[in-house]
């Protein structure tokens, strides 16, 4: 295909090649339709950017898609096992996955959409599809603090591994799983960790085997914690906190602002999908078919729940593909 030329039309194009997107393409193919996936990153890009040694909260069978068993020697699989599993699923189903293509815009309408993407070299490509699924997740867009110094290079919104921070003063902002896991991992590998959380204690939904660990490290003074506190300023060598005891300034070399993420609402709205501003910005869609208010555009995965990003995970989002495939069966066959 020449750069810029539109391909032959496919029945379904899925934007987002994470587990939910893969499940949508698989179920479409199993129903007899052609499918393609595009992703601005690699296959399962969000999972790839999880902490290197992350362990899932769930069991392997609840991460399965396409009827393929997820074999693991561990009761709870880790990130690397999951990545290998989804690679094998994609290979087994011979999925057409276009990696490192960022969607720039979508033209056309139901039955003849044209998806314009840009590859990593800035070249524009076009893909045609009768139907679209938006399965873009939410991990790509951090919730920013909106404070001075947040744009410094030392401030990070993702945590991968501890080695580069050995012996350094590190602040971790947040009170949920990602913050607790990062703080513990950094401390265990020689970083001097300060945890800052606006709540009175770590969140009650922190994984049950993580919560007592982080609480004990704080109780023993191995990790310094400031609860009911916020970071108000970040400079090259310090961080300023607002605490119940007043303003506190501490030495600092790196900050992990692990304060959550949100879906790309602007992209959804550009497609014409309406958000319910009275209901946590949930996109409007039919709960049975997951078709949005824009004919031919379906939603899958966490974006269905809007800002309630703690409601849909791989475990339940993976079934969205079946709902959409069933809807396509009635519409595409009849077309």
CSV table of C-alpha atoms in Angstrom, one decimal:
chain,number,residue,atom,x,y,z
A,1,UNK,CA,0.0,0.0,0.0
A,2,UNK,CA,1.3,3.4,-0.9
A,3,UNK,CA,1.5,6.0,2.0
A,4,UNK,CA,-1.7,8.0,2.1
A,5,UNK,CA,-3.8,5.5,0.0
A,6,UNK,CA,-6.9,4.1,1.5
A,7,UNK,CA,-7.0,0.3,1.8
A,8,UNK,CA,-9.9,-2.0,0.8
A,9,UNK,CA,-12.7,-1.5,3.3
A,10,UNK,CA,-12.9,-3.8,6.4
A,11,UNK,CA,-16.0,-4.6,8.3
A,12,UNK,CA,-14.7,-3.4,11.7
A,13,UNK,CA,-11.8,-1.1,12.6
A,14,UNK,CA,-10.8,-1.1,16.3
A,15,UNK,CA,-9.0,1.9,17.7
A,16,UNK,CA,-6.9,0.6,20.6
A,17,UNK,CA,-5.1,-2.8,20.6
A,18,UNK,CA,-5.3,-3.6,24.3
A,19,UNK,CA,-7.0,-6.7,25.7
A,20,UNK,CA,-10.5,-5.3,25.2
A,21,UNK,CA,-9.7,-4.1,21.6
A,22,UNK,CA,-8.2,-7.5,20.8
A,23,UNK,CA,-11.3,-9.2,22.2
A,24,UNK,CA,-13.5,-7.0,19.9
A,25,UNK,CA,-11.5,-7.9,16.8
A,26,UNK,CA,-11.5,-11.6,17.7
A,27,UNK,CA,-15.2,-11.8,18.3
A,28,UNK,CA,-15.9,-9.9,15.0
A,29,UNK,CA,-13.7,-12.4,13.1
A,30,UNK,CA,-15.3,-15.3,14.8
A,31,UNK,CA,-18.7,-14.0,13.7
A,32,UNK,CA,-17.4,-13.9,10.1
A,33,UNK,CA,-16.4,-10.3,9.7
A,34,UNK,CA,-13.1,-8.7,8.7
A,35,UNK,CA,-11.3,-6.7,11.4
A,36,UNK,CA,-8.3,-4.4,11.8
A,37,UNK,CA,-6.8,-2.8,14.9
A,38,UNK,CA,-4.7,0.4,15.1
A,39,UNK,CA,-2.8,1.6,18.1
A,40,UNK,CA,-0.5,4.6,18.7
A,41,UNK,CA,1.8,2.3,20.6
A,42,UNK,CA,2.6,-1.3,20.7
A,43,UNK,CA,0.3,-4.3,21.2
A,44,UNK,CA,-1.2,-3.9,24.7
A,45,UNK,CA,0.6,-0.6,25.1
A,46,UNK,CA,-0.8,0.2,28.5
A,47,UNK,CA,0.2,-3.1,29.9
A,48,UNK,CA,3.6,-2.7,28.5
A,49,UNK,CA,4.0,0.6,30.5
A,50,UNK,CA,2.9,-1.0,33.8
A,51,UNK,CA,5.6,-1.5,36.4
A,52,UNK,CA,8.0,-4.2,35.2
A,53,UNK,CA,7.3,-6.6,38.0
A,54,UNK,CA,3.6,-5.8,38.5
A,55,UNK,CA,1.3,-8.6,39.7
A,56,UNK,CA,-2.4,-8.6,38.7
A,57,UNK,CA,-5.0,-8.6,41.4
A,58,UNK,CA,-7.0,-11.3,39.5
A,59,UNK,CA,-6.5,-14.9,38.4
A,60,UNK,CA,-5.4,-15.9,34.9
A,61,UNK,CA,-8.7,-17.2,33.7
A,62,UNK,CA,-10.3,-13.8,34.3
A,63,UNK,CA,-7.9,-12.3,31.8
A,64,UNK,CA,-8.7,-14.7,29.0
A,65,UNK,CA,-10.0,-13.6,25.7
A,66,UNK,CA,-11.0,-15.4,22.5
A,67,UNK,CA,-11.6,-18.7,24.4
A,68,UNK,CA,-7.9,-19.3,24.7
A,69,UNK,CA,-6.6,-20.5,28.1
A,70,UNK,CA,-4.2,-18.4,30.1
A,71,UNK,CA,-1.8,-20.9,31.7
A,72,UNK,CA,0.3,-19.6,34.6
A,73,UNK,CA,2.2,-21.3,37.4
A,74,UNK,CA,1.1,-18.4,39.6
A,75,UNK,CA,-2.2,-17.9,41.3
A,76,UNK,CA,-2.0,-14.2,40.2
A,77,UNK,CA,-0.1,-13.7,36.9
A,78,UNK,CA,2.4,-10.9,36.4
A,79,UNK,CA,2.8,-8.3,33.6
A,80,UNK,CA,5.3,-10.3,31.6
A,81,UNK,CA,3.0,-13.4,31.5
A,82,UNK,CA,0.1,-11.2,30.4
A,83,UNK,CA,2.0,-9.6,27.6
A,84,UNK,CA,3.2,-13.1,26.4
A,85,UNK,CA,-0.4,-14.4,26.6
A,86,UNK,CA,-1.9,-11.5,24.5
A,87,UNK,CA,0.9,-11.8,21.9
A,88,UNK,CA,0.1,-15.5,21.5
A,89,UNK,CA,-3.6,-14.7,21.2
A,90,UNK,CA,-3.0,-12.1,18.5
A,91,UNK,CA,-0.8,-14.6,16.7
A,92,UNK,CA,-3.3,-17.5,16.9
A,93,UNK,CA,-6.1,-15.4,15.5
A,94,UNK,CA,-3.8,-13.8,12.9
A,95,UNK,CA,-5.1,-10.3,13.9
A,96,UNK,CA,-4.3,-7.4,11.6
A,97,UNK,CA,-2.7,-5.0,14.2
A,98,UNK,CA,-1.3,-1.8,12.9
A,99,UNK,CA,1.1,-0.7,15.7
A,100,UNK,CA,2.6,2.8,16.1
A,101,UNK,CA,-0.2,4.5,14.2
A,102,UNK,CA,-1.9,7.4,15.9
A,103,UNK,CA,-5.4,8.3,14.8
A,104,UNK,CA,-5.4,11.9,13.6
A,105,UNK,CA,-9.1,12.1,12.6
A,106,UNK,CA,-12.0,10.2,11.3
A,107,UNK,CA,-14.1,11.1,8.3
A,108,UNK,CA,-17.2,9.5,6.7
A,109,UNK,CA,-20.2,7.9,8.4
A,110,UNK,CA,-21.8,4.6,9.2
A,111,UNK,CA,-20.9,2.1,6.5
A,112,UNK,CA,-17.9,4.1,5.1
A,113,UNK,CA,-15.6,5.5,7.7
A,114,UNK,CA,-12.1,6.8,6.7
A,115,UNK,CA,-9.6,6.7,9.6
A,116,UNK,CA,-6.6,8.9,9.1
A,117,UNK,CA,-3.5,7.8,11.1
A,118,UNK,CA,0.1,9.0,11.4
A,119,UNK,CA,3.0,6.5,11.7
A,120,UNK,CA,6.1,7.1,13.8
A,121,UNK,CA,7.8,8.9,10.9
A,122,UNK,CA,5.0,11.4,10.4
A,123,UNK,CA,3.5,9.7,7.4
A,124,UNK,CA,-0.2,9.8,6.9
A,125,UNK,CA,-2.1,6.6,6.2
A,126,UNK,CA,-5.8,5.9,5.6
A,127,UNK,CA,-8.0,3.0,6.5
A,128,UNK,CA,-11.6,2.4,5.5
A,129,UNK,CA,-14.1,0.6,7.6
A,130,UNK,CA,-17.9,0.0,7.8
A,131,UNK,CA,-18.0,0.1,11.6
A,132,UNK,CA,-15.7,1.5,14.3
A,133,UNK,CA,-14.9,0.5,17.9
A,134,UNK,CA,-13.3,2.9,20.3
A,135,UNK,CA,-11.3,0.9,22.9
A,136,UNK,CA,-8.6,3.4,23.8
A,137,UNK,CA,-8.6,2.9,27.6
A,138,UNK,CA,-7.5,5.6,29.9
A,139,UNK,CA,-3.9,5.0,30.9
A,140,UNK,CA,-2.3,7.4,28.4
A,141,UNK,CA,-3.7,10.5,30.1
A,142,UNK,CA,-2.5,11.3,33.6
A,143,UNK,CA,-4.5,13.4,36.0
A,144,UNK,CA,-2.3,16.4,36.4
A,145,UNK,CA,-1.9,18.3,39.7
A,146,UNK,CA,-1.8,21.8,38.2
A,147,UNK,CA,0.9,23.1,40.5
A,148,UNK,CA,4.2,25.0,39.8
A,149,UNK,CA,7.0,22.7,38.8
A,150,UNK,CA,4.9,19.9,37.5
A,151,UNK,CA,6.5,20.3,34.1
A,152,UNK,CA,10.0,19.7,35.4
A,153,UNK,CA,11.8,16.7,33.9
A,154,UNK,CA,12.1,15.1,37.3
A,155,UNK,CA,8.3,14.7,37.6
A,156,UNK,CA,6.9,11.4,36.3
A,157,UNK,CA,3.4,10.1,36.0
A,158,UNK,CA,4.3,6.5,35.4
A,159,UNK,CA,6.5,4.1,37.4
A,160,UNK,CA,8.4,1.3,35.8
A,161,UNK,CA,11.3,0.1,37.9
A,162,UNK,CA,13.4,1.3,40.9
A,163,UNK,CA,17.1,1.0,39.9
A,164,UNK,CA,17.6,4.6,38.5
A,165,UNK,CA,16.5,6.0,41.9
A,166,UNK,CA,18.8,4.2,44.2
A,167,UNK,CA,20.1,6.5,47.0
A,168,UNK,CA,17.9,9.4,45.9
A,169,UNK,CA,15.2,11.5,47.6
A,170,UNK,CA,11.9,10.4,45.9
A,171,UNK,CA,8.4,11.7,46.6
A,172,UNK,CA,5.4,9.5,45.6
A,173,UNK,CA,2.1,11.3,45.4
A,174,UNK,CA,-1.1,9.2,45.7
A,175,UNK,CA,-2.8,6.8,48.0
A,176,UNK,CA,-4.0,3.9,45.8
A,177,UNK,CA,-2.4,0.8,44.4
A,178,UNK,CA,0.1,2.4,42.0
A,179,UNK,CA,1.4,4.7,44.7
A,180,UNK,CA,1.7,2.0,47.3
A,181,UNK,CA,3.5,-0.4,44.9
A,182,UNK,CA,5.9,2.2,43.7
A,183,UNK,CA,6.7,3.5,47.2
A,184,UNK,CA,7.5,-0.1,48.4
A,185,UNK,CA,9.5,-1.0,45.4
A,186,UNK,CA,11.6,2.2,45.5
A,187,UNK,CA,12.2,1.8,49.2
A,188,UNK,CA,13.2,-1.9,48.9
A,189,UNK,CA,15.8,-0.9,46.2
A,190,UNK,CA,17.5,1.8,48.2
A,191,UNK,CA,15.6,5.0,47.5
A,192,UNK,CA,14.7,7.4,50.3
A,193,UNK,CA,10.9,7.6,49.9
A,194,UNK,CA,8.4,10.2,51.1
A,195,UNK,CA,4.7,9.4,50.4
A,196,UNK,CA,2.2,12.2,50.2
A,197,UNK,CA,-1.6,11.6,50.1
A,198,UNK,CA,-4.5,14.0,50.5
A,199,UNK,CA,-6.5,11.3,52.3
A,200,UNK,CA,-6.2,10.5,56.0
A,201,UNK,CA,-4.8,7.0,55.2
A,202,UNK,CA,-4.0,4.7,52.3
A,203,UNK,CA,-7.1,4.0,50.2
A,204,UNK,CA,-9.1,1.0,51.5
A,205,UNK,CA,-9.0,-0.6,48.0
A,206,UNK,CA,-5.3,-1.1,48.0
A,207,UNK,CA,-4.6,-4.8,47.3
A,208,UNK,CA,-5.0,-6.8,50.5
A,209,UNK,CA,-1.4,-8.1,50.5
A,210,UNK,CA,0.0,-4.6,49.7
A,211,UNK,CA,-1.9,-2.5,52.3
A,212,UNK,CA,-0.4,-4.0,55.5
A,213,UNK,CA,3.1,-3.9,53.9
A,214,UNK,CA,2.9,-0.1,53.2
A,215,UNK,CA,1.2,0.6,56.5
A,216,UNK,CA,4.0,-1.2,58.4
A,217,UNK,CA,6.7,0.6,56.5
A,218,UNK,CA,5.1,3.9,57.4
A,219,UNK,CA,4.6,2.9,61.0
A,220,UNK,CA,8.3,1.9,61.3
A,221,UNK,CA,9.5,5.1,59.8
A,222,UNK,CA,11.1,3.3,56.8
A,223,UNK,CA,8.9,5.3,54.5
A,224,UNK,CA,8.0,8.9,55.6
A,225,UNK,CA,4.3,9.6,55.0
A,226,UNK,CA,2.3,12.8,55.0
A,227,UNK,CA,-1.4,12.2,55.1
A,228,UNK,CA,-4.1,14.9,54.8
A,229,UNK,CA,-1.4,16.7,52.8
A,230,UNK,CA,-0.8,18.0,49.3
A,231,UNK,CA,2.2,19.0,47.2
A,232,UNK,CA,2.0,22.7,46.4
A,233,UNK,CA,5.2,23.4,44.6
A,234,UNK,CA,8.0,21.4,43.0
A,235,UNK,CA,11.5,22.9,42.3
A,236,UNK,CA,14.7,21.5,41.0
A,237,UNK,CA,15.9,20.4,44.5
A,238,UNK,CA,12.9,20.6,46.8
A,239,UNK,CA,9.2,19.9,47.2
A,240,UNK,CA,6.9,22.0,49.2
A,241,UNK,CA,3.9,20.4,51.1
A,242,UNK,CA,0.8,21.7,52.7
A,243,UNK,CA,0.3,19.5,55.8
A,244,UNK,CA,-1.9,19.6,58.9
A,245,UNK,CA,1.2,20.9,60.8
A,246,UNK,CA,1.8,23.7,58.2
A,247,UNK,CA,4.1,24.2,55.3
A,248,UNK,CA,6.9,21.7,55.0
A,249,UNK,CA,9.8,21.8,52.5
A,250,UNK,CA,11.8,18.7,51.9
A,251,UNK,CA,14.8,17.8,49.7
A,252,UNK,CA,13.9,16.0,46.5
A,253,UNK,CA,15.3,14.7,43.3
A,254,UNK,CA,12.4,12.9,41.7
A,255,UNK,CA,8.6,13.0,42.0
A,256,UNK,CA,6.2,10.2,41.0
A,257,UNK,CA,2.7,11.9,40.7
A,258,UNK,CA,0.6,8.7,40.6
A,259,UNK,CA,-2.8,10.4,40.9
A,260,UNK,CA,-4.8,8.4,38.4
A,261,UNK,CA,-5.6,8.7,34.7
A,262,UNK,CA,-8.7,9.5,32.5
A,263,UNK,CA,-10.1,8.6,29.1
A,264,UNK,CA,-9.4,10.8,26.1
A,265,UNK,CA,-12.8,12.6,26.2
A,266,UNK,CA,-11.7,15.2,23.6
A,267,UNK,CA,-11.1,12.5,21.0
A,268,UNK,CA,-14.5,10.9,21.7
A,269,UNK,CA,-16.2,14.2,21.4
A,270,UNK,CA,-14.4,14.9,18.1
A,271,UNK,CA,-16.1,11.8,16.7
A,272,UNK,CA,-19.5,13.3,17.7
A,273,UNK,CA,-20.1,11.1,20.7
A,274,UNK,CA,-22.0,12.9,23.4
A,275,UNK,CA,-20.9,12.8,27.1
A,276,UNK,CA,-23.4,12.8,29.9
A,277,UNK,CA,-22.0,15.6,32.1
A,278,UNK,CA,-24.5,14.7,34.9
A,279,UNK,CA,-23.2,11.1,35.0
A,280,UNK,CA,-19.4,11.3,35.4
A,281,UNK,CA,-19.0,12.1,31.7
A,282,UNK,CA,-20.2,8.7,30.6
A,283,UNK,CA,-20.4,8.5,26.8
A,284,UNK,CA,-23.9,8.0,25.5
A,285,UNK,CA,-24.3,4.4,24.2
A,286,UNK,CA,-26.8,1.6,24.0
A,287,UNK,CA,-26.0,-0.7,27.0
A,288,UNK,CA,-27.0,-3.8,25.0
A,289,UNK,CA,-25.1,-3.2,21.8
A,290,UNK,CA,-22.6,-0.5,23.0
A,291,UNK,CA,-23.3,1.5,19.9
A,292,UNK,CA,-22.9,5.2,20.7
A,293,UNK,CA,-25.2,8.1,19.6
A,294,UNK,CA,-23.1,8.2,16.4
A,295,UNK,CA,-24.4,5.4,14.1
A,296,UNK,CA,-21.7,2.8,13.4
A,297,UNK,CA,-19.4,3.9,16.3
A,298,UNK,CA,-19.2,1.5,19.2
A,299,UNK,CA,-17.5,1.9,22.6
A,300,UNK,CA,-15.6,-0.8,24.5
A,301,UNK,CA,-13.7,-1.1,27.7
A,302,UNK,CA,-13.2,1.5,30.4
A,303,UNK,CA,-14.3,4.5,28.3
A,304,UNK,CA,-17.9,3.2,28.6
A,305,UNK,CA,-17.8,4.2,32.3
A,306,UNK,CA,-16.5,7.8,31.7
A,307,UNK,CA,-14.7,9.1,34.7
A,308,UNK,CA,-15.5,6.0,36.8
A,309,UNK,CA,-12.4,4.3,35.7
A,310,UNK,CA,-12.5,1.9,38.6
A,311,UNK,CA,-15.6,0.1,37.3
A,312,UNK,CA,-14.4,-1.6,34.1
A,313,UNK,CA,-11.3,-3.7,34.0
A,314,UNK,CA,-10.0,-6.4,31.6
A,315,UNK,CA,-12.1,-8.9,33.6
A,316,UNK,CA,-15.4,-7.4,32.5
A,317,UNK,CA,-14.4,-5.2,29.5
A,318,UNK,CA,-13.3,-8.4,27.6
A,319,UNK,CA,-17.0,-9.3,27.2
A,320,UNK,CA,-17.8,-6.1,25.3
A,321,UNK,CA,-16.5,-7.7,22.1
A,322,UNK,CA,-19.2,-10.3,22.2
A,323,UNK,CA,-21.9,-7.6,22.6
A,324,UNK,CA,-20.6,-5.7,19.7
A,325,UNK,CA,-20.2,-8.8,17.5
A,326,UNK,CA,-23.8,-9.7,18.1
A,327,UNK,CA,-24.9,-6.2,17.1
A,328,UNK,CA,-22.8,-6.4,14.0
A,329,UNK,CA,-24.3,-9.7,13.1
A,330,UNK,CA,-27.7,-8.1,12.7
A,331,UNK,CA,-26.5,-4.9,11.0
A,332,UNK,CA,-23.7,-6.0,8.6
A,333,UNK,CA,-25.3,-9.2,7.4
A,334,UNK,CA,-28.5,-7.3,6.6
A,335,UNK,CA,-26.7,-4.4,4.9
